[in-house]
XYZ file of C-alpha atoms in Angstrom:
669
model
C -3.021 17.196 -5.334
C -2.964 16.782 -1.560
C 0.139 17.804 0.257
C 1.324 14.937 2.423
C 2.463 16.202 5.836
C 6.201 15.853 6.381
C 7.392 17.342 9.666
C 11.120 18.036 9.829
C 13.636 19.565 12.251
C 16.778 21.691 11.944
C 19.612 22.660 14.253
C 19.680 26.207 15.581
C 23.421 26.113 16.165
C 24.232 25.541 12.492
C 24.440 28.577 10.215
C 21.099 28.303 8.398
C 22.057 30.181 5.249
C 25.052 28.079 4.296
C 26.306 24.535 4.008
C 27.976 22.864 6.993
C 31.539 24.077 7.360
C 34.328 21.989 5.882
C 36.327 20.071 8.448
C 38.967 17.393 8.480
C 37.301 13.996 8.120
C 37.008 12.038 11.349
C 39.007 8.924 11.859
C 37.684 5.998 9.877
C 36.485 2.927 11.748
C 38.987 0.139 12.310
C 39.708 -2.087 9.337
C 37.780 -5.315 9.059
C 38.470 -8.473 7.135
C 35.912 -9.229 4.405
C 33.141 -11.411 5.731
C 31.387 -13.867 3.436
C 27.636 -13.887 3.089
C 25.877 -15.958 5.718
C 25.362 -19.544 4.605
C 21.745 -20.493 4.113
C 20.437 -16.923 4.061
C 18.634 -16.263 0.823
C 15.603 -14.155 -0.076
C 13.173 -12.300 2.140
C 9.727 -12.734 3.656
C 8.204 -15.353 5.918
C 8.876 -18.119 3.384
C 12.640 -17.543 3.738
C 12.659 -18.989 7.282
C 11.252 -22.206 8.686
C 8.107 -22.520 10.819
C 10.314 -24.057 13.506
C 12.501 -20.947 13.642
C 9.446 -18.681 13.840
C 8.108 -20.740 16.734
C 11.465 -20.738 18.520
C 11.799 -16.936 18.448
C 8.145 -15.968 18.790
C 7.492 -13.005 21.124
C 6.735 -13.782 24.734
C 4.543 -11.738 27.093
C 6.023 -8.783 28.939
C 5.464 -7.793 32.568
C 1.830 -6.808 33.256
C 2.707 -3.372 34.681
C 4.788 -2.538 31.635
C 2.123 -3.850 29.272
C -0.473 -1.602 30.899
C 1.832 1.410 30.635
C 2.447 0.835 26.920
C -1.246 0.181 26.284
C -2.134 3.455 27.965
C 0.316 5.404 25.805
C -0.956 3.761 22.615
C -4.361 5.217 23.467
C -2.825 8.707 23.301
C -3.212 9.343 19.587
C -4.717 11.332 16.774
C -6.165 10.369 13.394
C -4.545 11.300 10.104
C -5.290 14.697 8.586
C -7.754 13.367 6.022
C -9.431 14.566 2.814
C -12.468 16.917 2.802
C -15.351 16.818 0.334
C -16.191 19.713 -1.986
C -19.205 20.783 0.104
C -17.127 20.803 3.286
C -19.543 18.483 5.057
C -17.394 15.367 5.291
C -13.838 14.410 6.145
C -12.318 10.987 5.422
C -9.208 9.941 7.337
C -7.120 7.059 8.674
C -7.010 6.030 12.337
C -5.427 3.213 14.361
C -8.039 3.158 17.108
C -9.036 -0.457 16.337
C -5.441 -1.638 16.712
C -4.548 -1.508 13.005
C -4.933 1.351 10.512
C -8.486 1.653 9.146
C -10.561 4.325 7.365
C -13.157 6.550 9.046
C -15.586 9.304 8.091
C -16.685 12.437 9.919
C -19.964 14.085 8.932
C -19.100 17.422 10.532
C -16.728 19.050 13.035
C -16.420 17.212 16.374
C -18.991 14.626 15.294
C -18.721 10.964 16.245
C -16.713 9.199 13.487
C -18.113 6.393 11.326
C -15.822 3.418 10.738
C -15.741 2.429 7.048
C -13.178 -0.414 6.958
C -12.264 -3.114 9.438
C -10.542 -6.444 9.994
C -6.973 -7.426 10.803
C -5.255 -5.986 7.711
C -3.786 -2.486 7.581
C -6.024 -0.343 5.343
C -5.212 3.185 4.220
C -6.923 5.974 2.302
C -5.098 6.765 -0.956
C -7.490 9.229 -2.621
C -11.035 10.565 -2.874
C -12.732 11.027 -6.237
C -13.601 14.671 -7.073
C -17.330 14.072 -6.571
C -16.681 12.803 -3.033
C -18.532 9.548 -3.670
C -15.713 7.003 -3.942
C -12.659 6.292 -1.826
C -9.508 4.742 -3.255
C -8.241 2.250 -0.688
C -4.979 0.331 -0.135
C -4.875 -2.875 1.941
C -1.784 -4.835 2.973
C -1.386 -8.216 4.671
C 1.074 -9.120 7.443
C 3.361 -6.201 6.682
C 4.419 -7.692 3.352
C 4.193 -4.268 1.662
C 2.419 -5.869 -1.271
C -0.790 -3.859 -0.991
C -3.910 -4.363 -3.030
C -6.002 -1.613 -4.560
C -9.736 -1.272 -3.887
C -12.651 1.129 -4.239
C -15.134 1.926 -1.480
C -18.363 3.898 -1.462
C -18.281 6.992 0.734
C -21.422 5.613 2.372
C -19.624 2.413 3.348
C -20.152 -1.189 2.315
C -17.854 -3.847 0.822
C -14.583 -3.083 -0.904
C -14.501 -3.434 -4.696
C -11.323 -5.026 -6.004
C -9.171 -3.295 -8.599
C -6.091 -5.490 -8.155
C -4.496 -7.460 -5.311
C -2.007 -10.164 -6.261
C 0.374 -12.173 -4.052
C 3.906 -10.797 -4.127
C 2.873 -7.722 -6.145
C 2.780 -4.073 -5.121
C -0.293 -2.342 -6.537
C -0.179 1.315 -5.508
C -2.605 4.140 -6.335
C -0.755 7.231 -7.532
C -3.340 9.683 -8.903
C -7.003 10.305 -9.736
C -7.712 12.511 -12.760
C -9.307 15.905 -12.171
C -12.491 14.860 -13.990
C -12.806 11.737 -11.826
C -12.736 9.366 -14.794
C -9.369 7.693 -14.325
C -7.536 6.050 -11.456
C -3.836 5.705 -12.191
C -1.755 3.128 -10.383
C 1.617 1.426 -10.555
C 2.395 -2.255 -10.065
C 5.423 -4.529 -10.315
C 3.310 -7.345 -11.748
C 5.237 -7.527 -15.036
C 8.699 -7.689 -13.450
C 9.671 -7.526 -9.761
C 12.239 -4.739 -10.159
C 10.084 -2.267 -12.118
C 6.725 -0.496 -11.893
C 4.395 -0.450 -14.874
C 1.755 2.303 -15.044
C -1.943 1.474 -15.483
C -5.113 3.477 -16.047
C -8.372 2.187 -14.539
C -11.745 3.449 -15.768
C -13.660 4.163 -12.555
C -17.071 3.997 -14.258
C -16.489 1.143 -16.662
C -14.159 -0.945 -14.515
C -11.661 -1.640 -17.313
C -7.894 -1.314 -16.931
C -5.315 -0.298 -19.539
C -1.505 -0.578 -19.517
C 0.114 2.788 -20.305
C 3.842 2.451 -19.550
C 5.691 -0.855 -19.390
C 9.319 -0.002 -20.105
C 11.763 -0.842 -17.278
C 11.945 1.648 -14.432
C 10.331 2.623 -11.145
C 7.523 4.688 -12.716
C 4.754 6.655 -11.028
C 2.112 9.209 -12.048
C 2.544 12.531 -10.251
C -0.171 14.639 -11.915
C -2.437 14.953 -14.949
C -4.098 17.502 -17.227
C -7.737 17.369 -18.317
C -6.667 16.514 -21.869
C -5.133 13.274 -20.606
C -1.480 14.293 -20.453
C 0.404 12.772 -17.544
C 3.357 14.012 -15.530
C 5.423 10.917 -14.795
C 8.418 10.366 -12.556
C 10.957 7.561 -12.676
C 12.926 7.032 -9.471
C 16.646 6.577 -10.138
C 17.888 6.482 -6.563
C 16.961 6.924 -2.937
C 16.026 10.573 -3.596
C 16.785 11.254 -7.269
C 14.338 11.009 -10.151
C 13.764 11.723 -13.837
C 10.595 13.439 -15.085
C 8.590 12.952 -18.282
C 5.311 13.940 -19.888
C 3.144 11.205 -21.434
C 0.887 12.140 -24.340
C -2.439 10.320 -24.863
C -2.294 11.124 -28.590
C 1.115 9.586 -29.288
C 1.455 7.428 -26.147
C 5.049 8.636 -26.090
C 7.182 9.900 -23.212
C 8.832 13.317 -23.571
C 11.812 13.913 -21.225
C 11.476 17.083 -19.133
C 14.271 17.183 -16.551
C 16.413 15.000 -14.308
C 17.723 12.827 -17.136
C 21.304 11.759 -16.472
C 21.328 13.579 -13.114
C 21.280 12.380 -9.539
C 19.109 15.240 -8.300
C 16.114 15.394 -5.979
C 12.871 16.698 -7.521
C 9.183 16.954 -6.606
C 6.850 18.312 -9.276
C 3.247 18.964 -10.314
C 1.470 20.873 -13.071
C 1.080 24.592 -12.383
C -1.868 26.874 -13.063
C -0.582 28.058 -16.450
C -0.111 25.926 -19.542
C 3.483 24.753 -19.966
C 4.257 25.454 -16.320
C 5.424 23.044 -13.640
C 5.887 23.620 -9.921
C 9.159 22.028 -8.836
C 10.731 21.607 -5.398
C 14.446 20.871 -5.704
C 17.839 21.510 -4.138
C 19.593 21.420 -7.519
C 20.522 25.113 -7.519
C 21.382 25.563 -3.858
C 22.065 24.026 -0.495
C 18.379 23.958 0.473
C 15.232 22.957 -1.382
C 13.213 25.818 -2.841
C 9.993 26.019 -4.817
C 10.575 26.920 -8.468
C 8.477 27.629 -11.515
C 9.658 25.462 -14.431
C 8.969 26.537 -18.001
C 10.694 25.439 -21.228
C 13.544 23.861 -19.319
C 14.263 26.841 -17.065
C 13.817 27.077 -13.279
C 12.760 30.410 -11.775
C 12.545 30.659 -7.966
C 9.130 31.195 -6.389
C 10.115 31.095 -2.729
C 13.064 33.138 -1.443
C 16.308 31.684 -0.131
C 15.137 31.018 3.411
C 18.159 29.290 4.895
C 15.782 26.373 5.498
C 14.342 23.819 3.115
C 10.938 23.832 1.487
C 9.892 20.272 2.257
C 6.668 19.835 0.295
C 4.513 21.908 -2.027
C 1.099 21.142 -3.530
C -1.452 22.876 -5.701
C -5.165 22.151 -5.379
C -7.150 20.578 -8.234
C -8.692 23.926 -9.127
C -5.149 25.315 -9.574
C -6.009 28.261 -7.350
C -3.662 27.983 -4.384
C -0.301 26.503 -3.505
C 0.540 25.427 0.030
C 4.109 24.640 1.014
C 5.835 23.675 4.245
C 9.224 24.846 5.475
C 11.575 23.111 7.883
C 12.574 25.812 10.350
C 14.696 25.194 13.430
C 13.023 21.978 14.459
C 9.554 23.141 13.520
C 7.314 22.936 10.474
C 5.703 26.081 9.129
C 3.096 26.336 6.378
C 2.606 29.150 3.857
C 0.183 29.762 0.984
C 0.506 31.387 -2.442
C -1.847 32.423 -5.214
C -1.212 29.793 -7.906
C -1.233 32.304 -10.793
C 0.517 35.339 -9.333
C 2.598 33.557 -6.659
C 1.692 36.318 -4.227
C 1.508 35.265 -0.546
C -1.915 34.506 0.885
C -2.719 35.107 4.537
C -3.501 32.074 6.676
C -5.550 32.381 9.863
C -3.814 32.451 13.199
C -3.429 28.969 14.685
C -2.500 27.915 18.219
C 1.238 28.092 19.037
C 2.721 24.858 17.748
C 5.894 22.921 17.048
C 4.477 21.901 13.684
C 1.753 23.218 11.405
C 1.158 20.800 8.535
C -0.749 21.103 5.279
C -3.095 18.244 4.471
C -5.383 17.779 1.488
C -7.685 20.332 -0.116
C -11.201 19.708 -1.339
C -11.723 19.169 -5.075
C -12.518 22.848 -5.748
C -9.805 24.096 -3.384
C -12.232 25.839 -1.042
C -11.596 23.669 2.014
C -8.060 23.010 3.242
C -7.019 20.610 6.018
C -4.313 21.787 8.433
C -2.632 19.773 11.181
C -1.433 21.326 14.428
C 1.089 19.679 16.784
C 1.503 21.852 19.869
C 4.146 19.580 21.377
C 1.948 19.006 24.431
C -0.909 17.003 22.890
C -1.527 14.726 19.901
C -1.990 16.427 16.556
C -5.364 18.066 15.906
C -6.978 18.483 12.472
C -8.500 21.800 11.424
C -10.352 22.719 8.220
C -10.002 26.180 6.693
C -12.811 27.577 4.540
C -11.030 29.954 2.164
C -14.337 31.577 1.139
C -15.438 32.593 4.626
C -12.011 32.655 6.267
C -13.324 30.478 9.091
C -11.208 27.800 10.713
C -12.921 24.856 12.421
C -11.390 22.044 14.435
C -12.767 18.782 13.074
C -10.872 16.089 14.941
C -10.113 16.169 18.655
C -7.180 13.927 19.610
C -7.618 11.463 22.460
C -5.559 11.096 25.636
C -7.668 8.973 28.018
C -6.531 8.976 31.657
C -3.326 10.814 30.713
C -2.339 14.422 31.403
C -0.132 15.218 28.433
C 0.875 18.563 29.921
C 3.325 16.693 32.143
C 5.126 15.182 29.141
C 8.782 16.089 28.697
C 9.267 18.574 25.869
C 11.946 17.858 23.279
C 14.942 20.155 23.829
C 17.114 20.930 20.802
C 20.823 20.628 21.548
C 23.953 19.318 19.857
C 26.977 17.192 20.641
C 30.471 17.521 19.170
C 31.682 14.954 16.667
C 35.368 14.144 16.938
C 36.138 16.541 14.071
C 34.312 19.353 15.882
C 31.106 19.272 13.823
C 28.028 19.893 16.020
C 25.555 17.016 15.620
C 21.929 18.029 16.314
C 19.990 16.040 18.878
C 16.636 16.245 20.646
C 16.590 15.379 24.352
C 13.750 14.498 26.705
C 14.518 14.146 30.424
C 12.780 12.741 33.496
C 11.943 15.238 36.204
C 14.294 13.492 38.637
C 16.505 10.424 38.965
C 16.948 9.444 42.628
C 20.136 7.641 43.518
C 22.436 8.840 40.752
C 22.463 9.787 37.090
C 19.553 8.764 34.908
C 20.439 6.018 32.446
C 20.417 7.240 28.840
C 18.853 5.681 25.755
C 20.108 7.032 22.429
C 17.712 6.334 19.544
C 18.826 6.727 15.927
C 16.215 7.337 13.236
C 15.645 5.310 10.080
C 16.163 6.232 6.493
C 19.030 7.104 6.719
C 17.572 10.081 4.843
C 14.901 10.618 7.506
C 15.035 13.086 10.385
C 14.093 13.154 14.043
C 11.893 16.139 14.854
C 10.497 18.011 17.789
C 6.844 17.715 18.700
C 4.542 15.465 20.659
C 5.564 11.821 21.179
C 3.794 9.394 23.480
C 6.333 6.696 22.619
C 9.253 8.883 23.682
C 7.419 9.607 26.928
C 7.383 5.889 27.713
C 11.180 5.985 27.975
C 11.064 9.126 30.115
C 8.484 7.553 32.426
C 10.720 4.499 32.761
C 13.471 6.793 34.088
C 15.604 7.241 30.964
C 17.025 10.353 29.383
C 15.882 9.892 25.783
C 18.234 11.258 23.105
C 17.490 11.341 19.364
C 20.398 12.537 17.186
C 20.329 13.643 13.563
C 23.721 12.401 12.446
C 25.290 13.361 9.144
C 23.189 11.875 6.350
C 19.934 13.070 7.921
C 17.505 15.329 6.109
C 16.742 18.886 7.220
C 20.187 20.520 7.321
C 20.947 21.076 3.666
C 22.218 19.062 0.719
C 25.796 18.683 1.959
C 24.640 17.226 5.278
C 22.176 14.912 3.542
C 24.749 13.524 1.105
C 27.586 13.222 3.624
C 27.009 9.471 4.098
C 26.344 8.376 0.505
C 28.230 5.225 -0.465
C 31.777 4.952 0.868
C 31.509 8.451 2.422
C 29.741 6.738 5.299
C 33.146 5.447 6.452
C 34.161 9.017 7.341
C 31.085 9.923 9.399
C 29.894 6.621 10.905
C 31.805 7.678 14.034
C 28.950 10.106 14.788
C 27.303 7.042 16.362
C 30.129 6.436 18.830
C 30.540 10.144 19.576
C 26.935 10.283 20.808
C 27.774 7.797 23.575
C 30.949 9.650 24.569
C 28.999 12.892 24.869
C 26.055 11.319 26.731
C 28.273 9.904 29.480
C 29.729 13.346 30.057
C 26.622 15.482 29.527
C 24.335 13.498 31.837
C 26.818 12.624 34.577
C 25.949 13.545 38.158
C 28.717 14.501 40.605
C 31.299 12.749 38.473
C 29.267 9.553 38.099
C 28.611 8.718 34.443
C 25.310 7.126 33.442
C 24.918 3.810 31.702
C 24.036 4.341 28.037
C 21.992 2.205 25.662
C 21.447 2.432 21.909
C 18.356 1.623 19.858
C 16.617 2.368 16.571
C 14.550 0.912 13.760
C 15.483 0.139 10.131
C 18.610 2.228 9.460
C 18.350 3.155 13.129
C 18.469 -0.578 13.857
C 21.600 -0.789 11.716
C 23.027 2.139 13.716
C 22.298 0.262 16.936
C 24.125 -2.809 15.617
C 27.065 -0.623 14.522
C 27.207 0.937 17.979
C 27.310 -2.492 19.597
C 29.828 -4.120 17.211
C 32.117 -1.697 15.379
C 32.151 0.560 18.456
C 31.896 -2.187 21.069
C 32.239 -0.730 24.555
C 30.703 2.620 23.646
C 27.239 1.459 24.724
C 26.239 -0.768 27.639
C 23.293 -2.429 25.862
C 21.635 -2.279 22.462
C 18.223 -2.968 20.943
C 17.819 -3.202 17.170
C 14.472 -3.299 15.365
C 14.493 -4.496 11.719
C 18.159 -3.494 11.473
C 20.692 -4.349 8.766
C 23.443 -6.682 9.973
C 25.426 -7.077 6.747
C 25.147 -4.490 3.983
C 26.203 -6.998 1.320
C 23.639 -9.679 2.162
C 21.023 -6.978 2.714
C 21.485 -5.569 -0.797
C 21.538 -9.065 -2.275
C 18.274 -10.101 -0.613
C 16.116 -6.997 -0.238
C 13.099 -6.750 -2.541
C 14.183 -6.160 -6.178
C 12.181 -2.934 -6.518
C 14.131 -1.477 -3.586
C 17.630 -2.523 -4.638
C 18.201 0.344 -7.071
C 17.046 2.842 -4.445
C 19.337 1.447 -1.763
C 22.489 1.044 -3.851
C 22.550 4.799 -4.491
C 22.531 5.312 -0.734
C 24.831 2.526 0.518
C 26.910 1.555 -2.514
C 27.051 -1.170 -5.132
C 27.448 -4.691 -3.677
C 30.121 -5.507 -6.285
C 31.974 -2.244 -6.921
C 31.798 -1.023 -3.315
C 32.000 -4.405 -1.601
C 35.101 -3.566 0.447
C 33.472 -0.466 1.949
C 30.209 -2.316 2.550
C 32.046 -5.056 4.447
C 33.893 -2.487 6.564
C 30.536 -0.876 7.403
C 28.765 -4.146 8.252
C 28.119 -5.042 11.912
C 28.789 -8.724 11.153
C 32.435 -7.819 10.491
C 32.931 -6.954 14.162
C 31.006 -9.624 16.064
C 34.206 -10.820 17.755
C 34.352 -7.511 19.684
C 30.880 -7.682 21.261
C 30.485 -8.296 24.974
C 27.438 -6.225 25.985
C 23.868 -7.578 25.738
C 21.844 -7.109 22.542
C 18.139 -7.405 21.710
C 17.150 -7.973 18.063
C 13.507 -7.705 16.925
C 12.276 -8.403 13.402
C 9.156 -8.960 11.313
C 9.204 -12.163 9.280
C 7.423 -10.630 6.270
C 9.756 -7.640 5.962
C 10.595 -6.995 2.258
C 13.009 -4.154 3.044
C 15.327 -5.666 5.663
C 15.046 -9.453 5.285
C 14.504 -11.556 8.381
C 17.801 -13.283 7.566
C 19.632 -10.147 8.723
C 18.314 -10.618 12.252
C 18.958 -14.359 12.263
C 22.565 -14.055 11.115
C 23.583 -11.459 13.714
C 21.861 -13.472 16.444
C 23.536 -16.719 15.427
C 26.977 -15.120 15.098
C 26.786 -13.623 18.604
C 25.177 -16.651 20.225
C 27.976 -18.847 18.865
C 30.455 -16.633 20.748
C 28.524 -16.752 24.003
C 27.399 -13.114 23.829
C 24.065 -12.421 25.602
C 21.743 -11.878 22.618
C 17.956 -12.119 22.384
C 16.027 -12.551 19.134
C 12.291 -11.915 18.679
C 10.570 -12.569 15.335
C 7.000 -11.462 14.698
C 5.529 -13.951 12.223
C 2.657 -11.646 11.220
C 4.595 -8.391 10.767
C 6.931 -6.806 8.257
C 9.102 -3.687 8.545
C 8.058 -2.900 12.110
C 4.794 -3.603 13.900
C 1.375 -2.582 12.548
C -0.887 -4.501 14.921
C -1.486 -3.035 18.353
C -0.704 -6.208 20.286
C 2.632 -6.485 18.500
C 3.414 -2.829 19.069
C 2.894 -3.384 22.792
C 5.266 -6.334 22.766
C 7.903 -4.655 20.592
C 7.995 -1.377 22.513
C 7.552 -3.055 25.882
C 10.246 -5.629 25.250
C 12.727 -2.874 24.386
C 11.984 -0.885 27.535
C 12.050 -4.059 29.637
C 15.460 -4.913 28.164
C 16.907 -1.499 28.984
C 15.414 -1.505 32.485
C 17.244 -4.762 33.084
C 20.627 -3.742 31.669
C 21.000 0.012 32.177
C 19.628 0.789 35.610
C 22.387 1.642 38.106
C 22.454 -1.119 40.697
C 19.560 -3.057 39.158
C 16.223 -2.638 37.407
C 14.376 0.625 37.603
C 10.780 0.750 38.666
C 7.720 0.470 36.474
C 6.892 3.410 34.221
C 5.232 6.142 36.217
């Protein structure tokens, strides 16, 4: 069971061993009159808007100097961590070097990689069969997030179709330890639920295993055919079951009737599960579950265990810990739970655990030093040797000059310190540097330290680049994470405005305050719209990417399989309608005066394109300077390189035009 790398950050100023201190709730945002859903906005995807509208708001070219600067930074990159074979002679991984994600193979450390997939569609590696001969491949089209499932020989050649249907998500979830079965989920029976299927890799036949309503997925399996299944019940919560091949029945294990976060896999011993949860404390820990009881495996660290995985041989457990803006990895013996020594790695902001080979001998580790793209190393547990397999690329760029992320905090109006990472230009001639504040997505995600070529683009353009982790972000404990659930968001949404107030003071020069812009993608795009509407005047310009404009219409039109996950985070569109309206940017469009850029993918199933259209039309009707860009061949963000250049470049171009003191700043240096 490969451990997917999840780098996280935490605030040094907060007491790590306890929950955030109680404080009086900040002032709620001003009241807003209920706003009806936008007329004519229904559904999601490219079919929900006309070809004429797509043509009208198609992206235009950006300035050549800016395009070259963005292109150069997109060449500063590293492949994914990858999956090693049992003999340690090959590594399969994903890479965007062609302009879209594709799959590659290395036949040894520092060897020239072999490209295995190609074309215009994003293609990702889901799994490798235990014998190392077959790759399980996912392929999506135009960012629709309706991927198909394929098989590919490790030697290359054409893809072999398992299932790829229009409007259907077909997602690989697990390959059995004996290599016989590929398990996958699909919403082909109903759009708001995942059924579970079992595909015979040798015979090519497929069998339906679980079809009852729910967002089901296979997490792990035993050699006798038993399955560990999870059913998502919310944005983070889940229920867990065991499926028996003899009775074909589901036995509840834990999570039933709760709203608790769990990750789980089978342990080394019979009747044992390894569970990561924050149920019993403020932070996630790794527990041993047996007969309904949780016993801690990792100590109370004051930081969260983010991920844990056991190899197929059930010999070793690797887990990662979020520690003060860094990611640390540790290893345990899977039977005794005694710590295992890992080799010394270069000093790094993040050390990540990737996949292990089928027999557990070879383990992939990722290293992000903060000064160069992530490098992939492979540890041979038998010999203790550590070899670097993948060298990241940075053509014509000296990454040592990049601005390092500094961990700081700003005060919310109730006194709570809000963590933020800051990157600064070396100098800003002629006055204070303009500031761009970027809010992350999720909202359960987290901004982290580490290397970022994209952040450097803003620094090179002359901006101080600030990335807060407002309340509701992951990485600071359960209380912080849940602080914005449902109507609670009304009490802490002011963290967005407080960032602007602090930035004008913190980055002033000789009493002159800088101009401040706001941006972000997904929930970060929603945050940008909130900053420009609800808190109009706090920011001088805003740029939203795939942002929510109206929480009611968003919940009504997002893809059905996502609605249950989002209502637990934002609220129910019927029961919590009043709060959702108060939290919707469209309720405050009459306050907006500053310029706004809105960018959106037409195929987006998460945040429908109608969200972008309605905020644009509402502001344009009031004479507010608003720009709308719709990418006809993208979904929730940009996958294709040419669209990434336009999306990133257009945002920087917009801020250069509206934030520079006395006019536009120069081209990125």
